[in-house]
PDB file of C-alpha atoms in Angstrom:
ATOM      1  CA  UNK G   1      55.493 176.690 140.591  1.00  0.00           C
ATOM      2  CA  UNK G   2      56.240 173.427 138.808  1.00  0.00           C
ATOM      3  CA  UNK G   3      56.097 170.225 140.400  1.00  0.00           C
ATOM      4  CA  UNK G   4      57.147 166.829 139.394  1.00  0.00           C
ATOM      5  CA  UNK G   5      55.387 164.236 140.907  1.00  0.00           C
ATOM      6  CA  UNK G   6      56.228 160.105 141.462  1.00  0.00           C
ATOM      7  CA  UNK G   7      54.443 157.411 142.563  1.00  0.00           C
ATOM      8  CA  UNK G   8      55.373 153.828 142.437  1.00  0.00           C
ATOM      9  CA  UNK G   9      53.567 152.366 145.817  1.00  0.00           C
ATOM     10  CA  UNK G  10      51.063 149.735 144.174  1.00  0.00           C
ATOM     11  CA  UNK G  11      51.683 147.525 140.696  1.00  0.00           C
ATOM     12  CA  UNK G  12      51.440 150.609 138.457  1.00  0.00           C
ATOM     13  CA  UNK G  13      53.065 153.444 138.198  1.00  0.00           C
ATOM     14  CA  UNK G  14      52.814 157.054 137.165  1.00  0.00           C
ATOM     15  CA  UNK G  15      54.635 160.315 136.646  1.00  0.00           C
ATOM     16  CA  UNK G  16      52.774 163.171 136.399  1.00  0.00           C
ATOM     17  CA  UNK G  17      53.962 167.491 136.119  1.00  0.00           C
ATOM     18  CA  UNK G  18      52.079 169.948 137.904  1.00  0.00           C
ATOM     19  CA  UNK G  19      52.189 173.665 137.493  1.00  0.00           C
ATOM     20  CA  UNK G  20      49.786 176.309 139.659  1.00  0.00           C
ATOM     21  CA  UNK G  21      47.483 174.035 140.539  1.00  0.00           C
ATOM     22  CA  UNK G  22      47.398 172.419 137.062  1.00  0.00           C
ATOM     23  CA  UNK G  23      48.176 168.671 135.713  1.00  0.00           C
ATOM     24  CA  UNK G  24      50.359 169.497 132.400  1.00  0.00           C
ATOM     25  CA  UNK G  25      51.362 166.266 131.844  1.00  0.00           C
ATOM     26  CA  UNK G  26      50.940 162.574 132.983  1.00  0.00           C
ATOM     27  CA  UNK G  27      52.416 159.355 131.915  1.00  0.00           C
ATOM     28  CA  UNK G  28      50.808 155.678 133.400  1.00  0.00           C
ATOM     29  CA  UNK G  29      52.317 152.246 133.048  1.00  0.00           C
ATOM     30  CA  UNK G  30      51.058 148.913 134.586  1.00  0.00           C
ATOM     31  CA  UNK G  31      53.340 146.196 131.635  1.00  0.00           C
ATOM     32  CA  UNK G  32      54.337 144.225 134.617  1.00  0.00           C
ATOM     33  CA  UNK G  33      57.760 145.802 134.324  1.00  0.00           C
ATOM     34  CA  UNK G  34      59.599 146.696 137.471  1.00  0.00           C
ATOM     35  CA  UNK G  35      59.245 150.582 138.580  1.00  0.00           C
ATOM     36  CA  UNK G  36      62.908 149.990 137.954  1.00  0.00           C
ATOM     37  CA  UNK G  37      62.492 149.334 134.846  1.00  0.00           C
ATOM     38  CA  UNK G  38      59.824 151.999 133.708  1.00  0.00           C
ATOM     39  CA  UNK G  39      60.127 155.212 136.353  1.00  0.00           C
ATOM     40  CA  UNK G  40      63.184 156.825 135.084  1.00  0.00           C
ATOM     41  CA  UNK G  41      61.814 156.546 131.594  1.00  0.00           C
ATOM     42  CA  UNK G  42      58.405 158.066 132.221  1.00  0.00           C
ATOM     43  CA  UNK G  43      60.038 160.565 133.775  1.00  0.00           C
ATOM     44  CA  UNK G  44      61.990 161.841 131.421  1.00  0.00           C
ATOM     45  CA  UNK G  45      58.772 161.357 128.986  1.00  0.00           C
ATOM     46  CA  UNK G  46      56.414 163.350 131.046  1.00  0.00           C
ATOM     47  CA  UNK G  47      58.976 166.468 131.031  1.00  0.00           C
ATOM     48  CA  UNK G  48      59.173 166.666 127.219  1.00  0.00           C
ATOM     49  CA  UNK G  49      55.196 166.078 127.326  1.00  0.00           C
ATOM     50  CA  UNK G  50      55.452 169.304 129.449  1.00  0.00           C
ATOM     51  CA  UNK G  51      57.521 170.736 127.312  1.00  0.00           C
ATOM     52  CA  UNK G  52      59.752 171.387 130.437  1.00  0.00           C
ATOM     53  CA  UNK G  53      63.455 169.896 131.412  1.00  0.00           C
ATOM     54  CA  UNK G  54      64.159 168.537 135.376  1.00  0.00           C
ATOM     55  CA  UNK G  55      66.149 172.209 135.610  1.00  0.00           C
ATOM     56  CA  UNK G  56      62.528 174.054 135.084  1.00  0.00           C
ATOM     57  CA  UNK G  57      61.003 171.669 138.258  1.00  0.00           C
ATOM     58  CA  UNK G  58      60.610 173.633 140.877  1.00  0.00           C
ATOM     59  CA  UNK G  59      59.958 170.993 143.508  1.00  0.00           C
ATOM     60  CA  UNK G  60      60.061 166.780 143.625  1.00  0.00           C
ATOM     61  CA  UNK G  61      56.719 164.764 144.714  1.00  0.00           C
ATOM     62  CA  UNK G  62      56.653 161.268 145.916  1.00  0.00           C
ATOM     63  CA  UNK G  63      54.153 159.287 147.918  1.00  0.00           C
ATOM     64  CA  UNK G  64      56.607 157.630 150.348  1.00  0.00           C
ATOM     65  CA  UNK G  65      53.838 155.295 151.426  1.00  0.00           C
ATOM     66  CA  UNK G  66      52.505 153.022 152.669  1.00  0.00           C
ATOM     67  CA  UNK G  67      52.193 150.289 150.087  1.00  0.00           C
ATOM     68  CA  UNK G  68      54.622 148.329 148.253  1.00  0.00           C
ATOM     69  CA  UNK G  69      58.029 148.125 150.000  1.00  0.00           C
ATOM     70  CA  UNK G  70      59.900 147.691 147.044  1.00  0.00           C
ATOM     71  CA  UNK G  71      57.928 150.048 145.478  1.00  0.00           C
ATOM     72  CA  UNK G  72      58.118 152.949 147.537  1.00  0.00           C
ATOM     73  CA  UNK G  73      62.078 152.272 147.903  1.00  0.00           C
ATOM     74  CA  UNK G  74      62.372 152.733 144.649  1.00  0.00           C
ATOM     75  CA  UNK G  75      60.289 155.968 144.071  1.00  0.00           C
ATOM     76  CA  UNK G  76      62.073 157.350 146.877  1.00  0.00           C
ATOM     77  CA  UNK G  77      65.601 156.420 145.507  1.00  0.00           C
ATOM     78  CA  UNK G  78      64.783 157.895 142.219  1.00  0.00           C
ATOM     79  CA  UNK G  79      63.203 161.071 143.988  1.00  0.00           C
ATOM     80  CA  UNK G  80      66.667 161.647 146.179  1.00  0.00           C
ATOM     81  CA  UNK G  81      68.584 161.190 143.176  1.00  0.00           C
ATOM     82  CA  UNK G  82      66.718 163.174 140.971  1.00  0.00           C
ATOM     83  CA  UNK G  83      67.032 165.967 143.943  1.00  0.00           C
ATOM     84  CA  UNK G  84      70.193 166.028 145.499  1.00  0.00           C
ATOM     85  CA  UNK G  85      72.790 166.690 142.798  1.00  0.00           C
ATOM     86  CA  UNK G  86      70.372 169.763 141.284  1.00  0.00           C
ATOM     87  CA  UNK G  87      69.766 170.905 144.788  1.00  0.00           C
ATOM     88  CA  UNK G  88      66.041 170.675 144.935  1.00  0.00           C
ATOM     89  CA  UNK G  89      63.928 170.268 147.693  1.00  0.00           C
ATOM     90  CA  UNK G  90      60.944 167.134 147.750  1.00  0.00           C
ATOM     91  CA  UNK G  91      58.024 166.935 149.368  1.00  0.00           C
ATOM     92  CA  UNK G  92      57.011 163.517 151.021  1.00  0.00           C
ATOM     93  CA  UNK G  93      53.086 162.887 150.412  1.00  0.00           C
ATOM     94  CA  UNK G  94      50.773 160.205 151.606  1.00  0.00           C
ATOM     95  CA  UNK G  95      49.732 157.692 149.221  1.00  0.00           C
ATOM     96  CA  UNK G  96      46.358 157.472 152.001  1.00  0.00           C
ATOM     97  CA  UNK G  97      46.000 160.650 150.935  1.00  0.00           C
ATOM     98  CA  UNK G  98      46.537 160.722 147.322  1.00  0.00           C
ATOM     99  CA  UNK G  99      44.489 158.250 147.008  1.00  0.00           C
ATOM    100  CA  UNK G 100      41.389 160.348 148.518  1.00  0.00           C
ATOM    101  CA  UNK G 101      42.390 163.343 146.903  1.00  0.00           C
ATOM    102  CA  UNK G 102      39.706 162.338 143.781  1.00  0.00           C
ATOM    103  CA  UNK G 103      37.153 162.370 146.627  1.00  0.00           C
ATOM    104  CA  UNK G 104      37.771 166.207 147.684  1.00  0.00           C
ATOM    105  CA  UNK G 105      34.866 168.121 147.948  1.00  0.00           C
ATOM    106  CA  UNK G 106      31.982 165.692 147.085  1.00  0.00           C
ATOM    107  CA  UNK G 107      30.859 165.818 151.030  1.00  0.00           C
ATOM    108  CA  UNK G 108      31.871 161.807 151.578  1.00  0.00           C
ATOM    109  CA  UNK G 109      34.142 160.781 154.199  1.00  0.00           C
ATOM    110  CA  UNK G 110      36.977 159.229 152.160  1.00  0.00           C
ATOM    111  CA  UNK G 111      38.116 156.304 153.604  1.00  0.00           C
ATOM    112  CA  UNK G 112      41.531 154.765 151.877  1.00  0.00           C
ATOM    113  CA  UNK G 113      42.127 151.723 152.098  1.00  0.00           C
ATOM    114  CA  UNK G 114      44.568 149.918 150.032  1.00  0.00           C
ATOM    115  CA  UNK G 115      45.276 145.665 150.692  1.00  0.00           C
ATOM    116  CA  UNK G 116      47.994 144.429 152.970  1.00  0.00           C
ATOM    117  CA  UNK G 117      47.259 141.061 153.111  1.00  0.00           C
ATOM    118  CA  UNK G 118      46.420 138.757 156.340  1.00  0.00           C
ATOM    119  CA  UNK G 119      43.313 140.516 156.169  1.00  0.00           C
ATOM    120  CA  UNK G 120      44.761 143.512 157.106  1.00  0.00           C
ATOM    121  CA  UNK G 121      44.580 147.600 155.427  1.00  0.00           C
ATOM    122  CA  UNK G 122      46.595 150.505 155.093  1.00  0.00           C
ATOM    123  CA  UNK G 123      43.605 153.142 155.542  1.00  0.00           C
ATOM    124  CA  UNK G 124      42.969 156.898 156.283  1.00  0.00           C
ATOM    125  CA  UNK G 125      39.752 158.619 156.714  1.00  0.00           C
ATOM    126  CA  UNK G 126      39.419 162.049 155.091  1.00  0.00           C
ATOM    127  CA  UNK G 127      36.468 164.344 155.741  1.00  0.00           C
ATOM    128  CA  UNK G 128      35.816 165.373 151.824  1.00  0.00           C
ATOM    129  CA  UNK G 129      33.267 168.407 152.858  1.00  0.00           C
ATOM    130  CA  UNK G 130      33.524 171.871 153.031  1.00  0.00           C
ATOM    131  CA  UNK G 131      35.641 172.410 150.012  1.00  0.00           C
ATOM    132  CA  UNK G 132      38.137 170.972 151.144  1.00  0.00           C
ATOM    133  CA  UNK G 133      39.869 167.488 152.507  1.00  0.00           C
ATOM    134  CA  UNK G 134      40.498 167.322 156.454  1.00  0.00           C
ATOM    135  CA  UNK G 135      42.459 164.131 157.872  1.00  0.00           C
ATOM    136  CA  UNK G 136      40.523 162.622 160.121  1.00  0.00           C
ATOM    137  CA  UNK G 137      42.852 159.764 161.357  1.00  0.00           C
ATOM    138  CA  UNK G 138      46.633 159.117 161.083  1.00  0.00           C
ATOM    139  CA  UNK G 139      47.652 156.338 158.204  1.00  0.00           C
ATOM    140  CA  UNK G 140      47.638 153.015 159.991  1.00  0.00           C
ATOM    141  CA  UNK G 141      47.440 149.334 159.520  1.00  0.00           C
ATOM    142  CA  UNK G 142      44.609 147.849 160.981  1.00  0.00           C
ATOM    143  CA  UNK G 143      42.598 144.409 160.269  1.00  0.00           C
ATOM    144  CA  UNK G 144      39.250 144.950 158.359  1.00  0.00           C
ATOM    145  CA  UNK G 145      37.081 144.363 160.919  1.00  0.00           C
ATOM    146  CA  UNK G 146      38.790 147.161 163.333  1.00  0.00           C
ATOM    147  CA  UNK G 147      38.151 149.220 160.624  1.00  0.00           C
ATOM    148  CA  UNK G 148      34.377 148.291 160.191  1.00  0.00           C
ATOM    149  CA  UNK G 149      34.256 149.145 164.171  1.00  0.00           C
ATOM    150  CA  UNK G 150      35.733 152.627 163.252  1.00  0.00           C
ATOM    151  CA  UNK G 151      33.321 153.136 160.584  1.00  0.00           C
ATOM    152  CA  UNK G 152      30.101 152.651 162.566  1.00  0.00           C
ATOM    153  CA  UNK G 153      30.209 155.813 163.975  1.00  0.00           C
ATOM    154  CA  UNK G 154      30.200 157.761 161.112  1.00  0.00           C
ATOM    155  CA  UNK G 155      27.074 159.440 160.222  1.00  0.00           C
ATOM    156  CA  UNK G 156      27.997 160.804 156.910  1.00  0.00           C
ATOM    157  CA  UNK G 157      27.942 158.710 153.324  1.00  0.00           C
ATOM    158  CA  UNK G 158      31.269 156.679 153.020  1.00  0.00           C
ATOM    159  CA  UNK G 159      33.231 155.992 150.379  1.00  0.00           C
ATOM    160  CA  UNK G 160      36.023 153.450 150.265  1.00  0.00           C
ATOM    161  CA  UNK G 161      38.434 154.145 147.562  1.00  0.00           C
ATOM    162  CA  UNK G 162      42.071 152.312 146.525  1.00  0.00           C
ATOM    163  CA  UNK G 163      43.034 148.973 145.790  1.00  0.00           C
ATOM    164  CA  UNK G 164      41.256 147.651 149.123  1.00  0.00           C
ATOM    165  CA  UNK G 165      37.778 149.010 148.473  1.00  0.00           C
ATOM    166  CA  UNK G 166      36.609 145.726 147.199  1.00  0.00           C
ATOM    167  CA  UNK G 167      37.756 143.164 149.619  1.00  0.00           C
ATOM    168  CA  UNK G 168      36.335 145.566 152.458  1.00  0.00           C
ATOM    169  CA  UNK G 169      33.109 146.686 150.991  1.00  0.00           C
ATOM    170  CA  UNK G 170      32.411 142.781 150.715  1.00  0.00           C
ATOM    171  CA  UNK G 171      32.783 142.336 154.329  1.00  0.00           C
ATOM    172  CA  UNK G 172      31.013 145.545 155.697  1.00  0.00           C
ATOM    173  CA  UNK G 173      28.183 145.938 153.195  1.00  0.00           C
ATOM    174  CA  UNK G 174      26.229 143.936 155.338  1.00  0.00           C
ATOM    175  CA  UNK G 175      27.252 145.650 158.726  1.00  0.00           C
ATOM    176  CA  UNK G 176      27.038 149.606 157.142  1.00  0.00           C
ATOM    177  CA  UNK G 177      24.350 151.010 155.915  1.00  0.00           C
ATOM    178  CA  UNK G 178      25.697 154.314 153.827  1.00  0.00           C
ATOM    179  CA  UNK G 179      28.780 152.721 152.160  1.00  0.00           C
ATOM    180  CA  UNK G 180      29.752 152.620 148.619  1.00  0.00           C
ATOM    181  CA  UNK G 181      33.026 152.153 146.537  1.00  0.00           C
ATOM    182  CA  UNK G 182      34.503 154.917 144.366  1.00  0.00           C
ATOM    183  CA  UNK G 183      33.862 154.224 140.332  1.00  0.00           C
ATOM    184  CA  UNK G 184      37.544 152.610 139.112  1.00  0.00           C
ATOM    185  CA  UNK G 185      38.112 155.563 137.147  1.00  0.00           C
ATOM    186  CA  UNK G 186      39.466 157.515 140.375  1.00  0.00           C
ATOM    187  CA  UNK G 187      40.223 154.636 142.447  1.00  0.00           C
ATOM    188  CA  UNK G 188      44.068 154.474 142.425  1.00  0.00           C
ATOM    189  CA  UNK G 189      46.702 156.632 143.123  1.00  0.00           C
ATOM    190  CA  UNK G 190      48.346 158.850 140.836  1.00  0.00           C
ATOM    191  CA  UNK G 191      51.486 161.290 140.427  1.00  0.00           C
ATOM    192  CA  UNK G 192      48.871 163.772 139.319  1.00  0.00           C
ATOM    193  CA  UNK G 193      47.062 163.819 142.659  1.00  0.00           C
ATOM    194  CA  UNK G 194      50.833 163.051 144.647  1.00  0.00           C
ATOM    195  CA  UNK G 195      51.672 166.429 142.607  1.00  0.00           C
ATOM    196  CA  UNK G 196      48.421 168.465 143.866  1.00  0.00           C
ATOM    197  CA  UNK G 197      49.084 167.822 147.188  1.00  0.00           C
ATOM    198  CA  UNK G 198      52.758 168.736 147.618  1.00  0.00           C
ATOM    199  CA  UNK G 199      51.724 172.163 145.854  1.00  0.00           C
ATOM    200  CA  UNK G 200      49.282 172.547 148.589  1.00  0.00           C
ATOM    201  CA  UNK G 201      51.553 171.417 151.073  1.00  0.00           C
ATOM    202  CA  UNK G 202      53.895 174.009 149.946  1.00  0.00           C
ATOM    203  CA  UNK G 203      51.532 176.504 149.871  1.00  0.00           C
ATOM    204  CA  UNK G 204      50.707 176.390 153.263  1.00  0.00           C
ATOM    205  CA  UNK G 205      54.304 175.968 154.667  1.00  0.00           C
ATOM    206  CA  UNK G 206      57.006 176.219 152.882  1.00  0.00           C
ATOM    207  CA  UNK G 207      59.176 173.638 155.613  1.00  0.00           C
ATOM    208  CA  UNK G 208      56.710 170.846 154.401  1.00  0.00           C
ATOM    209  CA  UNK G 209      59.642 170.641 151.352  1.00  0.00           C
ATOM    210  CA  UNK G 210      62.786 169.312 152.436  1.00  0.00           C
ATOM    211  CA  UNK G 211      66.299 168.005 151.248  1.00  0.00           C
ATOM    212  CA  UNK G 212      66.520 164.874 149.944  1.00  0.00           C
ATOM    213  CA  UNK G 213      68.587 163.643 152.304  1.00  0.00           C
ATOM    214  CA  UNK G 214      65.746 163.850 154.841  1.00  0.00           C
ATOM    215  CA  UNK G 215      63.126 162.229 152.069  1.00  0.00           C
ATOM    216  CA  UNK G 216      62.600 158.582 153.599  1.00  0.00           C
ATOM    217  CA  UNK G 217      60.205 155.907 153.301  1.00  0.00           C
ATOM    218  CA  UNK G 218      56.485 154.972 155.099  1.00  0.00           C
ATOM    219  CA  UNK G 219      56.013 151.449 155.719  1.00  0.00           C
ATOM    220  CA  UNK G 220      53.920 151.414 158.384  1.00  0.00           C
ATOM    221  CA  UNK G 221      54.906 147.992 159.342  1.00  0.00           C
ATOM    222  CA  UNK G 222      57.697 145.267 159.007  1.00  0.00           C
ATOM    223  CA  UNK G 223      58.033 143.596 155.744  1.00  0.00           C
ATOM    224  CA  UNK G 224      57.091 140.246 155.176  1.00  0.00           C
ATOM    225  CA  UNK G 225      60.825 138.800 155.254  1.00  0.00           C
ATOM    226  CA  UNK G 226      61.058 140.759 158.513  1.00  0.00           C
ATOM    227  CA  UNK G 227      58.354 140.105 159.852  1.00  0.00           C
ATOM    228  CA  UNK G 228      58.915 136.180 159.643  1.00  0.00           C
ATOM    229  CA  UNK G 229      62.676 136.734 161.175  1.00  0.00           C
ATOM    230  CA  UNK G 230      60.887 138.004 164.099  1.00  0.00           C
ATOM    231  CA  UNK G 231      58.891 135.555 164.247  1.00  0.00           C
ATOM    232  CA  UNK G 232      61.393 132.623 164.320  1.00  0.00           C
ATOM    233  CA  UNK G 233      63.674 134.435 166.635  1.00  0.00           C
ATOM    234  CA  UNK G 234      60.665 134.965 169.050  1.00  0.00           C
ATOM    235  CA  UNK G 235      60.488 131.084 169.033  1.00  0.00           C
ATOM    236  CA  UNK G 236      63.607 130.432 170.167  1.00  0.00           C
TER     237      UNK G 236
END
């Protein structure tokens, strides 16, 4: 089974091919370029790196969020029309949970957390034990110190781990005892990991892949532009 996987939900991005449960080939960029810009053209990079073509892809990855709104539109667009005229199916994946995938079985409860501003995450919780990675709460956006609150019951080490981990291990260090950051190394999100995971996912059910025309985005919230539109029409 080979897998092409996207993501494009934070400033960099990163294309990555999968096959049985191995990475074969993955391609970074963070040049400050738009993802539309650089996606299309690490995509067709990574395939001749794999020595494959988009006909030998078996299946098309994409973390459809949360993060970036523009970003994730764009991943998705290019995932739906990568798909649709080749008639493959895509597989929507959690950037929460690609971001923890680093984290599996190291016995930490993986908490992802990436920065939404207003002093508010995107987060997850993952429990990273047992050889395996079990969701232990739905993606959400919640302010940092709901979060801490969360994370006082836990009685195993935690990890933060994404773009958030600083910001929030600043303001809970004090508050947790058993809390540590992932090294930067495996702190981001990558196709490689966005890849993994729809294998997986596939593995397990085969309905977890779906047309593209059902592939949509994960915001999680309003955007910014949205969100102050509301705002003034609530003041009315």
């Amino acid at each position: 089974m080979k897998i092409l996987g996207v993501e494009s939900s934070a400033t960099s991005a990163s294309v990555s091919v999968v096959e049985n449960g191995k990475v074969i080939a993955l391609e970074s960029s963070n040049t400050g370029l738009t993802h539309s810009q650089t996606l299309m053209p690490m995509v067709n990079s990574t395939l001749e790196k794999a020595e494959v073509t988009i006909n030998d892809i078996d299946y098309i990855a994409v973390s459809n969020g949360p993060g970036s709104f523009t970003g994730i539109r764009i991943g998705v667009s290019l995932v739906k029309g990568l798909s649709d005229p080749l008639n493959k199916k895509c597989v929507a994946v959690s950037t929460l949970e690609a971001i923890a995938k680093p984290l599996e079985n190291t016995g930490v409860i993986a908490v992802s957390v990436m920065d939404a501003r207003c002093n508010q995450v995107y987060c997850a919780l993952f429990d990273c034990a047992n050889g395996s990675m079990t969701r232990l709460t739905d993606d959400d956006a919640i302010s940092i110190d709901e979060l801490t609150e969360q994370l006082k019951n836990q009685t195993n080490q935690v990890v933060l781990i994404g773009d958030g981990a600083n910001i929030c291990y600043n303001k809970m260090k004090d508050v947790l005892k058993d809390i540590s950051i992932a090294s930067p190394g495996i702190r981001y999100q990558s196709a490689s990991s966005v890849a993994l995971i729809a294998e997986e996912k596939i593995l397990a059910n085969e309905n977890n892949a779906i047309e593209a025309s059902e592939l949509v985005p994960k915001y999680l919230r309003l955007s910014q532009a949205e969100r102050e539109l509301k705002k003034k029409q609530e003041n009315k």
